[in-house]
mmCIF file of C-alpha atoms in Angstrom:
data_model
loop_
_atom_site.group_PDB
_atom_site.id
_atom_site.type_symbol
_atom_site.label_atom_id
_atom_site.label_comp_id
_atom_site.label_asym_id
_atom_site.label_seq_id
_atom_site.Cartn_x
_atom_site.Cartn_y
_atom_site.Cartn_z
ATOM 1 C CA MET F 1 12.455 0.494 18.594
ATOM 2 C CA ASP F 2 11.566 -3.160 18.345
ATOM 3 C CA VAL F 3 9.719 -3.293 15.042
ATOM 4 C CA LYS F 4 6.473 -5.239 15.452
ATOM 5 C CA ILE F 5 6.257 -6.764 12.011
ATOM 6 C CA GLU F 6 5.101 -10.179 10.794
ATOM 7 C CA GLU F 7 7.871 -12.805 10.892
ATOM 8 C CA SER F 8 8.269 -13.471 7.154
ATOM 9 C CA TRP F 9 8.638 -9.749 6.463
ATOM 10 C CA LYS F 10 10.945 -9.356 9.449
ATOM 11 C CA ASP F 11 13.242 -11.990 7.983
ATOM 12 C CA ILE F 12 13.227 -10.566 4.444
ATOM 13 C CA LEU F 13 13.776 -6.987 5.637
ATOM 14 C CA LYS F 14 16.035 -7.699 8.623
ATOM 15 C CA ASP F 15 19.033 -5.891 7.128
ATOM 16 C CA GLU F 16 17.026 -2.681 6.754
ATOM 17 C CA PHE F 17 16.174 -2.256 10.439
ATOM 18 C CA SER F 18 19.804 -1.827 11.465
ATOM 19 C CA LYS F 19 20.709 0.639 8.700
ATOM 20 C CA PRO F 20 21.311 4.305 9.615
ATOM 21 C CA TYR F 21 18.377 5.587 7.555
ATOM 22 C CA PHE F 22 15.935 3.373 9.465
ATOM 23 C CA GLN F 23 17.384 4.441 12.806
ATOM 24 C CA GLN F 24 16.808 8.011 11.643
ATOM 25 C CA ILE F 25 13.140 7.243 10.944
ATOM 26 C CA VAL F 26 12.753 5.892 14.471
ATOM 27 C CA LEU F 27 14.502 8.918 15.966
ATOM 28 C CA HIS F 28 12.383 11.313 13.911
ATOM 29 C CA LEU F 29 9.130 9.712 15.076
ATOM 30 C CA LYS F 30 10.243 9.655 18.721
ATOM 31 C CA THR F 31 11.287 13.315 18.524
ATOM 32 C CA GLU F 32 7.992 14.452 17.020
ATOM 33 C CA ARG F 33 6.019 12.489 19.603
ATOM 34 C CA SER F 34 8.086 14.039 22.412
ATOM 35 C CA GLN F 35 7.170 17.450 20.992
ATOM 36 C CA GLY F 36 3.485 16.593 21.328
ATOM 37 C CA LYS F 37 2.846 16.061 17.624
ATOM 38 C CA THR F 38 0.138 13.597 16.591
ATOM 39 C CA ILE F 39 1.273 10.953 14.106
ATOM 40 C CA TYR F 40 -0.947 8.717 11.996
ATOM 41 C CA PRO F 41 -1.515 5.829 11.966
ATOM 42 C CA PRO F 42 -1.131 4.876 15.651
ATOM 43 C CA GLY F 43 2.129 3.056 16.424
ATOM 44 C CA PRO F 44 0.739 -0.499 16.465
ATOM 45 C CA LEU F 45 -0.758 0.041 12.990
ATOM 46 C CA ILE F 46 2.294 1.477 11.203
ATOM 47 C CA PHE F 47 3.130 -1.971 9.799
ATOM 48 C CA ASN F 48 -0.470 -3.137 9.455
ATOM 49 C CA ALA F 49 -0.094 -3.884 5.715
ATOM 50 C CA PHE F 50 2.789 -6.233 6.484
ATOM 51 C CA ASN F 51 1.075 -7.862 9.450
ATOM 52 C CA THR F 52 -2.174 -8.461 7.557
ATOM 53 C CA THR F 53 -0.531 -9.711 4.343
ATOM 54 C CA PRO F 54 2.426 -12.059 5.012
ATOM 55 C CA PHE F 55 5.061 -12.140 2.263
ATOM 56 C CA ALA F 56 4.029 -15.572 0.976
ATOM 57 C CA LYS F 57 0.445 -14.377 0.421
ATOM 58 C CA VAL F 58 1.240 -11.265 -1.613
ATOM 59 C CA LYS F 59 -0.329 -11.508 -5.068
ATOM 60 C CA VAL F 60 -1.411 -7.914 -5.761
ATOM 61 C CA VAL F 61 0.365 -4.709 -4.723
ATOM 62 C CA ILE F 62 -1.507 -1.398 -4.631
ATOM 63 C CA LEU F 63 0.750 1.562 -3.937
ATOM 64 C CA GLY F 64 -0.360 4.728 -2.184
ATOM 65 C CA GLN F 65 1.602 7.860 -1.355
ATOM 66 C CA ASP F 66 1.160 8.438 2.382
ATOM 67 C CA PRO F 67 -1.450 7.776 5.085
ATOM 68 C CA TYR F 68 -4.611 9.797 5.513
ATOM 69 C CA HIS F 69 -3.911 12.685 7.871
ATOM 70 C CA GLY F 70 -7.325 13.145 9.505
ATOM 71 C CA PRO F 71 -8.416 11.740 12.908
ATOM 72 C CA GLY F 72 -9.357 8.055 12.897
ATOM 73 C CA GLN F 73 -8.792 7.530 9.190
ATOM 74 C CA ALA F 74 -5.410 5.846 8.674
ATOM 75 C CA HIS F 75 -4.845 2.286 9.839
ATOM 76 C CA GLY F 76 -1.799 1.235 7.884
ATOM 77 C CA LEU F 77 -3.458 0.069 4.643
ATOM 78 C CA CYS F 78 -3.262 2.432 1.680
ATOM 79 C CA PHE F 79 -6.569 3.965 0.513
ATOM 80 C CA SER F 80 -8.370 2.175 3.392
ATOM 81 C CA VAL F 81 -10.119 3.830 6.341
ATOM 82 C CA GLN F 82 -11.261 2.407 9.633
ATOM 83 C CA ASN F 83 -14.851 1.359 10.182
ATOM 84 C CA GLY F 84 -17.189 4.269 10.893
ATOM 85 C CA VAL F 85 -15.103 6.721 8.825
ATOM 86 C CA PRO F 86 -16.681 7.857 5.524
ATOM 87 C CA PRO F 87 -14.691 6.659 2.478
ATOM 88 C CA PRO F 88 -12.589 9.555 1.108
ATOM 89 C CA PRO F 89 -13.157 10.679 -2.504
ATOM 90 C CA SER F 90 -10.345 8.582 -4.048
ATOM 91 C CA LEU F 91 -11.681 5.447 -2.385
ATOM 92 C CA VAL F 92 -15.220 6.237 -3.566
ATOM 93 C CA ASN F 93 -13.821 6.403 -7.108
ATOM 94 C CA ILE F 94 -12.059 3.057 -6.622
ATOM 95 C CA PHE F 95 -15.410 1.573 -5.618
ATOM 96 C CA LYS F 96 -17.076 3.159 -8.685
ATOM 97 C CA GLU F 97 -14.512 1.544 -10.980
ATOM 98 C CA LEU F 98 -14.942 -1.788 -9.158
ATOM 99 C CA HIS F 99 -18.669 -1.605 -9.817
ATOM 100 C CA ASP F 100 -18.267 -0.675 -13.469
ATOM 101 C CA ASP F 101 -15.524 -3.268 -14.005
ATOM 102 C CA ILE F 102 -16.879 -6.341 -12.225
ATOM 103 C CA GLY F 103 -20.293 -5.365 -10.906
ATOM 104 C CA ILE F 104 -19.503 -5.160 -7.192
ATOM 105 C CA LYS F 105 -21.959 -2.893 -5.432
ATOM 106 C CA MET F 106 -20.738 0.119 -3.475
ATOM 107 C CA PRO F 107 -19.863 -1.033 0.066
ATOM 108 C CA GLY F 108 -21.149 0.791 3.118
ATOM 109 C CA HIS F 109 -17.664 1.276 4.559
ATOM 110 C CA GLY F 110 -14.092 1.916 3.424
ATOM 111 C CA ASN F 111 -12.183 -0.750 5.354
ATOM 112 C CA LEU F 112 -10.101 -2.789 2.883
ATOM 113 C CA THR F 113 -8.835 -5.372 5.396
ATOM 114 C CA HIS F 114 -10.701 -8.128 3.506
ATOM 115 C CA TRP F 115 -8.532 -7.425 0.474
ATOM 116 C CA ALA F 116 -5.344 -7.420 2.535
ATOM 117 C CA GLN F 117 -6.215 -10.768 4.112
ATOM 118 C CA GLN F 118 -6.438 -12.310 0.629
ATOM 119 C CA GLY F 119 -3.010 -11.123 -0.486
ATOM 120 C CA VAL F 120 -3.618 -7.561 -1.685
ATOM 121 C CA PHE F 121 -0.645 -5.711 -0.218
ATOM 122 C CA LEU F 122 -1.831 -2.151 0.463
ATOM 123 C CA LEU F 123 1.457 -0.280 0.745
ATOM 124 C CA ASN F 124 1.963 3.431 1.287
ATOM 125 C CA ALA F 125 5.337 4.806 0.179
ATOM 126 C CA SER F 126 5.472 6.676 3.500
ATOM 127 C CA LEU F 127 4.189 4.695 6.464
ATOM 128 C CA THR F 128 3.488 7.690 8.719
ATOM 129 C CA VAL F 129 2.286 11.297 8.509
ATOM 130 C CA ARG F 130 1.801 14.229 10.900
ATOM 131 C CA ALA F 131 -1.823 15.047 11.657
ATOM 132 C CA GLY F 132 -3.214 17.548 9.167
ATOM 133 C CA GLU F 133 -0.001 17.705 7.126
ATOM 134 C CA PRO F 134 -0.022 15.513 4.004
ATOM 135 C CA MET F 135 3.399 14.295 2.848
ATOM 136 C CA SER F 136 5.007 15.582 6.065
ATOM 137 C CA HIS F 137 7.027 12.358 6.461
ATOM 138 C CA ALA F 138 7.822 11.853 2.776
ATOM 139 C CA LYS F 139 11.481 12.752 3.248
ATOM 140 C CA ILE F 140 12.348 11.123 6.587
ATOM 141 C CA GLY F 141 13.549 7.836 5.070
ATOM 142 C CA TRP F 142 10.401 5.831 4.439
ATOM 143 C CA ALA F 143 10.901 5.898 0.650
ATOM 144 C CA GLU F 144 14.171 4.008 0.984
ATOM 145 C CA PHE F 145 12.439 1.380 3.105
ATOM 146 C CA THR F 146 9.368 0.933 0.904
ATOM 147 C CA ASP F 147 11.424 0.978 -2.314
ATOM 148 C CA THR F 148 13.343 -1.961 -0.845
ATOM 149 C CA VAL F 149 10.043 -3.695 -0.063
ATOM 150 C CA ILE F 150 8.900 -3.313 -3.688
ATOM 151 C CA LYS F 151 12.252 -4.578 -4.984
ATOM 152 C CA LYS F 152 12.144 -7.612 -2.673
ATOM 153 C CA ILE F 153 8.663 -8.550 -3.889
ATOM 154 C CA SER F 154 9.815 -8.169 -7.488
ATOM 155 C CA GLN F 155 12.993 -10.191 -6.968
ATOM 156 C CA LEU F 156 11.715 -12.986 -4.732
ATOM 157 C CA LYS F 157 8.233 -13.607 -6.149
ATOM 158 C CA GLU F 158 6.648 -14.284 -9.534
ATOM 159 C CA HIS F 159 3.340 -13.334 -11.153
ATOM 160 C CA VAL F 160 2.421 -10.492 -8.806
ATOM 161 C CA VAL F 161 0.093 -7.757 -10.076
ATOM 162 C CA PHE F 162 1.302 -4.216 -9.358
ATOM 163 C CA MET F 163 -1.317 -1.474 -9.626
ATOM 164 C CA LEU F 164 0.389 1.887 -10.083
ATOM 165 C CA TRP F 165 -2.118 4.735 -9.946
ATOM 166 C CA GLY F 166 -0.877 8.245 -10.613
ATOM 167 C CA LYS F 167 2.493 9.742 -11.472
ATOM 168 C CA PHE F 168 4.037 9.115 -8.066
ATOM 169 C CA ALA F 169 3.219 5.406 -8.072
ATOM 170 C CA GLN F 170 4.245 5.002 -11.707
ATOM 171 C CA GLU F 171 7.728 6.280 -10.877
ATOM 172 C CA LYS F 172 8.192 3.044 -8.899
ATOM 173 C CA ARG F 173 7.926 1.010 -12.096
ATOM 174 C CA VAL F 174 11.728 0.961 -12.393
ATOM 175 C CA LEU F 175 11.843 -1.188 -9.221
ATOM 176 C CA ILE F 176 9.713 -3.944 -10.782
ATOM 177 C CA ASP F 177 10.753 -6.683 -13.206
ATOM 178 C CA ASP F 178 7.869 -6.581 -15.663
ATOM 179 C CA THR F 179 9.076 -9.713 -17.437
ATOM 180 C CA LYS F 180 7.723 -11.810 -14.547
ATOM 181 C CA HIS F 181 5.037 -9.561 -13.066
ATOM 182 C CA LEU F 182 2.019 -7.674 -14.412
ATOM 183 C CA VAL F 183 2.318 -3.893 -14.068
ATOM 184 C CA LEU F 184 -0.987 -2.036 -14.481
ATOM 185 C CA ARG F 185 -0.815 1.750 -14.742
ATOM 186 C CA SER F 186 -3.393 4.522 -14.777
ATOM 187 C CA VAL F 187 -3.964 8.038 -13.528
ATOM 188 C CA HIS F 188 -4.772 8.453 -9.839
ATOM 189 C CA PRO F 189 -8.341 7.748 -8.663
ATOM 190 C CA SER F 190 -8.632 11.191 -7.048
ATOM 191 C CA PRO F 191 -11.514 13.395 -8.258
ATOM 192 C CA LEU F 192 -8.941 15.637 -9.967
ATOM 193 C CA SER F 193 -7.804 12.918 -12.356
ATOM 194 C CA ALA F 194 -10.032 9.815 -12.255
ATOM 195 C CA SER F 195 -12.002 10.723 -15.367
ATOM 196 C CA GLY F 196 -8.719 10.935 -17.304
ATOM 197 C CA GLY F 197 -8.202 7.186 -17.402
ATOM 198 C CA PHE F 198 -8.813 5.597 -14.021
ATOM 199 C CA PHE F 199 -12.468 5.091 -14.810
ATOM 200 C CA GLY F 200 -12.541 2.322 -17.374
ATOM 201 C CA CYS F 201 -9.038 0.991 -16.615
ATOM 202 C CA LYS F 202 -10.522 -2.401 -15.589
ATOM 203 C CA HIS F 203 -7.549 -3.161 -13.363
ATOM 204 C CA PHE F 204 -9.541 -5.428 -11.063
ATOM 205 C CA SER F 205 -10.735 -7.808 -13.771
ATOM 206 C CA LYS F 206 -7.323 -7.691 -15.469
ATOM 207 C CA ALA F 207 -5.633 -8.590 -12.187
ATOM 208 C CA ASN F 208 -7.907 -11.560 -11.581
ATOM 209 C CA ALA F 209 -7.519 -12.843 -15.143
ATOM 210 C CA TYR F 210 -3.735 -12.708 -14.788
ATOM 211 C CA LEU F 211 -3.782 -14.456 -11.396
ATOM 212 C CA VAL F 212 -6.025 -17.242 -12.684
ATOM 213 C CA ASN F 213 -3.904 -17.674 -15.823
ATOM 214 C CA ASN F 214 -0.877 -18.159 -13.574
ATOM 215 C CA GLY F 215 -2.494 -20.679 -11.253
ATOM 216 C CA THR F 216 -3.375 -18.331 -8.399
ATOM 217 C CA ASP F 217 -6.801 -17.815 -6.830
ATOM 218 C CA PRO F 218 -8.483 -14.571 -7.915
ATOM 219 C CA VAL F 219 -9.215 -11.832 -5.398
ATOM 220 C CA ASP F 220 -12.743 -11.487 -4.049
ATOM 221 C CA TRP F 221 -12.985 -7.700 -4.342
ATOM 222 C CA SER F 222 -16.301 -7.459 -2.488
ATOM 223 C CA LEU F 223 -16.233 -5.976 1.008
#
C-alpha cells in the first residue's frame, strides 16, 4: 500500500513503512476488507491527523485510544466527529471543560479540524477499528507505529504540550522527554470518569500559557 501521508511525516517515518509490523498492518486491513468487514475511518482518512497537521506545525498532542466505531463518526482525528454527527459524550465533556476553563461556548458540532489546522495533533493510538467493535485493531501493530510517532515528536521538537487523558494515554508518558515538553495528565473525559479530575483540569489555558511563554502562538480553541 502506498501510504498517502503528508510529506514531512513521510520523511520522518519512512523507515517504519518498510518494517514487517507495518506490512502486517496493511495485510490485516486488506484481509478484513476482502472478508466484507467495514473499517473506520475510510481509507483516505486513516492518516488525516498527519495530513492536517504537518510535523513542523505540531505544538499540542492530544492522544486518543482508537477511532469511533459507529457509521460516519470517525475521520482520523481523535475525539472528533464529522459534521452532522452529534458529539459523543466524551467530546461533550471536553467542550464543557473548555467553557469552564476559558469561556468558549459549546459549539454546534464536533468537528475538531480547526484545532488540527493550528497544530493540535489529534492522534489515536490505533488508527483503524472494525465497525461496532471498539479496540478491535488495538493489537494489529498500530501501537508500535504511533509509539514511534510520539517518540519522534519528543526527540525532534521542543516545547510541545502533551495532553494525556486517562490511564491508557498516561502510559505513553514514558515515551516523552518531560524536561523539554509540557505533559498534562488527567482522568479521561468520558462520563464514567470526567468528574474525577477532568473537569477543572484547565489543560487548555495551561497549554496556551506554556506556548506563549515559549514564543509560540496560542491555540484558538473555538470551533
